[in-house]
Amino acid sequence: MPSPERRYLSEAQHARDPQLAAFIEAIHGVLDSSSSVVETLAAVSEQVRGFLPHWRLPDARYLARQPGKRYGSYLLYRAADTRFVIVIDTFDAGQTSQIHNHRTWAVVGLIEGTERNRIYLPARALDAPPQLLDEYVTRPGEVFALQETQMHQLQTAEDALSVSFHVYGADVGTIQRLRWDEASAAYREFRQGWSNDVVDLPVYLDGPVLSEIELRRQCVGYLQGAD
Ligand SMILES: [Fe+2]
């Protein structure tokens, strides 16, 4: 466990959003003490369930879609060693994402709207379409977890945008990931990026500034068809 005086954010960042700062410290504590991914997913899910009902987005710009896109994906926090990140995603009503993986564990909680999530397992040799494993409809306050080996596809309800809160076990905006491309029936690599810079939203960092600054300029390759 981290020492009680350990702070992962600057004093200014703490002061700006003490609830988020306490949540970040709790997730570091979970990762320090967890002995398995199963344990991590259960404990992070519990933290997200406890946190979301009492937290308000610190800035209305997290609700913005990236100009010209039907979504925004904002890096809210990145740990210095990138062992986890926190992300806010906003999707327009009636959108369907590509089936994609994260190459790490994920815990997702809904803040606003309704999302249908289909969970898939990719073919071991990437020579066949992903196989549907499960499907959840999530509403505000509800949380689900994904294993590193899984892929998923999210679909927003026809009549409302969705806002979701994510904790991932790596910086999923900068690493190479896989998506299933329906048109060519093949798995394709992509790097997602983040929408932060296009709406001038800062990232809470407890380490050096992002080395891959260009990835904060736009988030790409998320929705089915031309996005
Ligand atoms: Fe995802």
CSV table of C-alpha atoms and ligand atoms in Angstrom, one decimal:
chain,number,residue,atom,x,y,z
A,1,MET,CA,0.0,0.0,0.0
A,2,PRO,CA,1.3,3.5,-0.6
A,3,SER,CA,2.3,5.5,2.4
A,4,PRO,CA,-0.6,7.7,3.7
A,5,GLU,CA,1.3,10.9,2.7
A,6,ARG,CA,1.9,9.7,-0.8
A,7,ARG,CA,0.3,12.1,-3.3
A,8,TYR,CA,-0.1,11.2,-6.9
A,9,LEU,CA,-1.2,14.6,-8.1
A,10,SER,CA,0.1,18.1,-7.4
A,11,GLU,CA,-1.5,20.2,-4.6
A,12,ALA,CA,-3.3,22.3,-7.3
A,13,GLN,CA,-4.8,19.2,-8.9
A,14,HIS,CA,-5.8,17.9,-5.4
A,15,ALA,CA,-7.5,21.1,-4.6
A,16,ARG,CA,-9.3,21.2,-8.0
A,17,ASP,CA,-10.9,17.8,-7.6
A,18,PRO,CA,-10.3,16.2,-4.2
A,19,GLN,CA,-12.8,13.4,-4.9
A,20,LEU,CA,-10.9,12.4,-8.0
A,21,ALA,CA,-7.6,12.6,-6.2
A,22,ALA,CA,-8.9,10.2,-3.5
A,23,PHE,CA,-10.2,7.9,-6.1
A,24,ILE,CA,-6.8,7.9,-7.9
A,25,GLU,CA,-5.0,7.1,-4.6
A,26,ALA,CA,-7.5,4.3,-4.0
A,27,ILE,CA,-6.8,2.7,-7.4
A,28,HIS,CA,-3.0,2.9,-6.8
A,29,GLY,CA,-3.7,1.2,-3.4
A,30,VAL,CA,-5.7,-1.6,-5.2
A,31,LEU,CA,-2.9,-2.2,-7.7
A,32,ASP,CA,-0.2,-2.2,-4.9
A,33,SER,CA,-2.0,-4.9,-3.0
A,34,SER,CA,-3.7,-7.0,-5.7
A,35,SER,CA,-2.3,-10.4,-6.5
A,36,SER,CA,-4.3,-11.2,-9.6
A,37,VAL,CA,-6.2,-9.6,-12.4
A,38,VAL,CA,-9.5,-11.1,-11.1
A,39,GLU,CA,-8.8,-9.4,-7.8
A,40,THR,CA,-7.9,-6.2,-9.5
A,41,LEU,CA,-11.1,-6.1,-11.6
A,42,ALA,CA,-13.3,-6.8,-8.6
A,43,ALA,CA,-11.6,-4.1,-6.4
A,44,VAL,CA,-11.5,-1.5,-9.2
A,45,SER,CA,-15.1,-2.2,-10.0
A,46,GLU,CA,-16.1,-1.7,-6.4
A,47,GLN,CA,-14.1,1.6,-6.3
A,48,VAL,CA,-15.8,2.9,-9.5
A,49,ARG,CA,-19.3,1.9,-8.1
A,50,GLY,CA,-18.6,3.9,-5.0
A,51,PHE,CA,-17.1,6.9,-6.7
A,52,LEU,CA,-19.4,7.7,-9.6
A,53,PRO,CA,-22.6,8.5,-7.8
A,54,HIS,CA,-20.9,11.3,-5.8
A,55,TRP,CA,-18.6,12.8,-8.4
A,56,ARG,CA,-19.4,15.5,-11.0
A,57,LEU,CA,-17.4,16.0,-14.1
A,58,PRO,CA,-14.8,18.8,-13.3
A,59,ASP,CA,-15.3,20.5,-16.7
A,60,ALA,CA,-18.3,20.6,-19.1
A,61,ARG,CA,-15.9,20.2,-22.0
A,62,TYR,CA,-15.8,16.4,-21.2
A,63,LEU,CA,-19.2,16.3,-22.8
A,64,ALA,CA,-18.0,17.7,-26.1
A,65,ARG,CA,-17.6,15.6,-29.2
A,66,GLN,CA,-14.4,16.0,-31.1
A,67,PRO,CA,-15.1,18.5,-33.9
A,68,GLY,CA,-16.3,16.6,-37.0
A,69,LYS,CA,-16.7,13.4,-35.0
A,70,ARG,CA,-19.6,11.7,-33.2
A,71,TYR,CA,-17.6,11.0,-30.1
A,72,GLY,CA,-14.9,12.4,-27.8
A,73,SER,CA,-12.4,10.4,-25.8
A,74,TYR,CA,-10.6,12.3,-23.1
A,75,LEU,CA,-7.6,11.2,-21.0
A,76,LEU,CA,-8.5,12.4,-17.5
A,77,TYR,CA,-5.5,10.9,-15.6
A,78,ARG,CA,-2.4,8.9,-16.5
A,79,ALA,CA,-0.2,7.4,-13.8
A,80,ALA,CA,3.5,8.2,-14.1
A,81,ASP,CA,4.3,4.5,-14.8
A,82,THR,CA,1.2,4.2,-17.0
A,83,ARG,CA,0.0,1.3,-14.9
A,84,PHE,CA,-3.5,2.8,-15.2
A,85,VAL,CA,-5.3,5.6,-16.9
A,86,ILE,CA,-8.8,7.1,-16.4
A,87,VAL,CA,-10.8,8.1,-19.4
A,88,ILE,CA,-14.1,9.9,-20.2
A,89,ASP,CA,-15.8,8.9,-23.4
A,90,THR,CA,-18.8,10.7,-24.9
A,91,PHE,CA,-20.8,9.2,-27.8
A,92,ASP,CA,-23.6,10.7,-29.8
A,93,ALA,CA,-27.0,8.9,-29.7
A,94,GLY,CA,-27.4,6.0,-32.1
A,95,GLN,CA,-23.7,5.2,-32.6
A,96,THR,CA,-22.0,1.8,-32.8
A,97,SER,CA,-18.3,1.4,-32.2
A,98,GLN,CA,-16.1,-1.0,-34.0
A,99,ILE,CA,-15.3,-4.2,-32.1
A,100,HIS,CA,-12.0,-3.5,-30.5
A,101,ASN,CA,-9.7,-4.7,-27.7
A,102,HIS,CA,-7.7,-2.7,-25.1
A,103,ARG,CA,-4.7,-5.0,-24.7
A,104,THR,CA,-5.2,-4.7,-20.9
A,105,TRP,CA,-8.0,-5.0,-18.3
A,106,ALA,CA,-10.8,-2.4,-18.3
A,107,VAL,CA,-13.5,-1.3,-15.8
A,108,VAL,CA,-16.3,0.8,-17.3
A,109,GLY,CA,-19.0,2.7,-15.5
A,110,LEU,CA,-21.8,4.7,-17.1
A,111,ILE,CA,-22.3,8.3,-16.1
A,112,GLU,CA,-25.1,9.3,-18.5
A,113,GLY,CA,-27.3,7.6,-21.2
A,114,THR,CA,-27.6,3.9,-22.0
A,115,GLU,CA,-25.1,1.7,-23.7
A,116,ARG,CA,-25.4,-1.8,-25.0
A,117,ASN,CA,-22.1,-3.6,-24.8
A,118,ARG,CA,-21.3,-6.8,-26.7
A,119,ILE,CA,-18.3,-8.8,-25.4
A,120,TYR,CA,-16.3,-10.8,-27.9
A,121,LEU,CA,-13.4,-13.2,-27.9
A,122,PRO,CA,-11.0,-12.8,-30.9
A,123,ALA,CA,-10.0,-15.9,-32.9
A,124,ARG,CA,-6.7,-17.2,-31.3
A,125,ALA,CA,-4.9,-17.0,-34.7
A,126,LEU,CA,-6.8,-13.9,-35.8
A,127,ASP,CA,-8.1,-16.0,-38.7
A,128,ALA,CA,-11.9,-15.8,-38.0
A,129,PRO,CA,-14.4,-13.2,-36.8
A,130,PRO,CA,-14.6,-12.4,-33.1
A,131,GLN,CA,-17.0,-14.7,-31.2
A,132,LEU,CA,-19.8,-13.1,-29.2
A,133,LEU,CA,-19.6,-14.1,-25.5
A,134,ASP,CA,-22.0,-11.8,-23.7
A,135,GLU,CA,-24.1,-8.7,-23.9
A,136,TYR,CA,-24.9,-6.1,-21.2
A,137,VAL,CA,-27.1,-3.0,-21.2
A,138,THR,CA,-25.6,-0.5,-18.8
A,139,ARG,CA,-27.3,2.6,-17.3
A,140,PRO,CA,-25.9,5.4,-15.1
A,141,GLY,CA,-24.1,4.0,-12.0
A,142,GLU,CA,-23.7,0.5,-13.6
A,143,VAL,CA,-20.2,-1.0,-14.0
A,144,PHE,CA,-18.7,-3.9,-15.9
A,145,ALA,CA,-15.2,-5.3,-16.4
A,146,LEU,CA,-13.3,-6.6,-19.4
A,147,GLN,CA,-10.4,-9.0,-19.4
A,148,GLU,CA,-7.3,-8.3,-21.5
A,149,THR,CA,-8.2,-11.1,-23.9
A,150,GLN,CA,-11.6,-9.8,-24.7
A,151,MET,CA,-12.9,-7.3,-27.3
A,152,HIS,CA,-16.1,-5.3,-27.2
A,153,GLN,CA,-18.5,-3.2,-29.2
A,154,LEU,CA,-20.6,-0.5,-27.7
A,155,GLN,CA,-23.8,0.9,-29.0
A,156,THR,CA,-25.6,4.0,-27.7
A,157,ALA,CA,-29.4,4.3,-27.4
A,158,GLU,CA,-31.1,6.0,-30.3
A,159,ASP,CA,-32.4,8.9,-28.2
A,160,ALA,CA,-29.5,10.0,-25.9
A,161,LEU,CA,-25.8,10.5,-25.9
A,162,SER,CA,-23.7,8.5,-23.5
A,163,VAL,CA,-21.0,9.5,-21.1
A,164,SER,CA,-18.8,6.8,-19.7
A,165,PHE,CA,-16.0,6.5,-17.2
A,166,HIS,CA,-13.1,4.0,-17.8
A,167,VAL,CA,-10.2,2.7,-15.8
A,168,TYR,CA,-7.7,0.8,-18.0
A,169,GLY,CA,-4.5,-1.0,-16.9
A,170,ALA,CA,-2.4,0.7,-19.6
A,171,ASP,CA,-2.4,3.9,-21.7
A,172,VAL,CA,-4.8,2.6,-24.3
A,173,GLY,CA,-4.6,5.8,-26.3
A,174,THR,CA,-1.0,5.3,-27.2
A,175,ILE,CA,-0.5,1.5,-27.5
A,176,GLN,CA,-1.3,-0.5,-30.6
A,177,ARG,CA,-4.6,-2.2,-30.4
A,178,LEU,CA,-6.8,-4.4,-32.6
A,179,ARG,CA,-10.2,-3.7,-34.1
A,180,TRP,CA,-12.3,-6.0,-36.2
A,181,ASP,CA,-12.9,-4.4,-39.6
A,182,GLU,CA,-16.3,-5.6,-40.9
A,183,ALA,CA,-15.7,-4.4,-44.4
A,184,SER,CA,-12.6,-6.4,-45.0
A,185,ALA,CA,-13.4,-9.1,-42.5
A,186,ALA,CA,-9.9,-8.7,-40.9
A,187,TYR,CA,-8.3,-7.6,-37.6
A,188,ARG,CA,-6.6,-4.3,-38.0
A,189,GLU,CA,-4.1,-2.5,-35.7
A,190,PHE,CA,-4.9,1.0,-34.6
A,191,ARG,CA,-3.8,3.7,-32.1
A,192,GLN,CA,-6.8,5.5,-30.7
A,193,GLY,CA,-5.3,8.8,-29.5
A,194,TRP,CA,-7.2,11.3,-27.3
A,195,SER,CA,-9.4,14.2,-28.0
A,196,ASN,CA,-7.9,16.4,-25.2
A,197,ASP,CA,-6.1,19.0,-27.2
A,198,VAL,CA,-8.9,19.8,-29.7
A,199,VAL,CA,-11.0,21.1,-26.8
A,200,ASP,CA,-8.0,22.2,-24.8
A,201,LEU,CA,-8.7,19.9,-21.8
A,202,PRO,CA,-5.7,19.2,-19.6
A,203,VAL,CA,-4.7,15.8,-18.3
A,204,TYR,CA,-4.1,15.0,-14.7
A,205,LEU,CA,-0.5,13.7,-14.7
A,206,ASP,CA,1.6,12.6,-11.8
A,207,GLY,CA,4.7,12.3,-14.0
A,208,PRO,CA,6.4,14.0,-17.0
A,209,VAL,CA,4.3,15.4,-19.8
A,210,LEU,CA,3.1,13.0,-22.4
A,211,SER,CA,5.9,12.2,-24.8
A,212,GLU,CA,3.5,11.5,-27.6
A,213,ILE,CA,1.8,14.8,-27.8
A,214,GLU,CA,0.3,14.2,-31.2
A,215,LEU,CA,-1.9,11.6,-29.8
A,216,ARG,CA,-3.7,14.2,-27.7
A,217,ARG,CA,-4.9,16.0,-30.8
A,218,GLN,CA,-7.4,13.5,-32.1
A,219,CYS,CA,-9.1,10.2,-31.3
A,220,VAL,CA,-9.5,8.1,-34.4
A,221,GLY,CA,-10.9,4.8,-35.8
A,222,TYR,CA,-13.7,4.3,-33.3
A,223,LEU,CA,-17.0,4.1,-35.0
A,224,GLN,CA,-18.3,1.8,-37.7
A,225,GLY,CA,-18.1,3.2,-41.2
A,226,ALA,CA,-16.6,6.7,-41.7
A,227,ASP,CA,-16.3,8.4,-38.3
B,1,FE,FE,-13.5,-0.1,-25.4
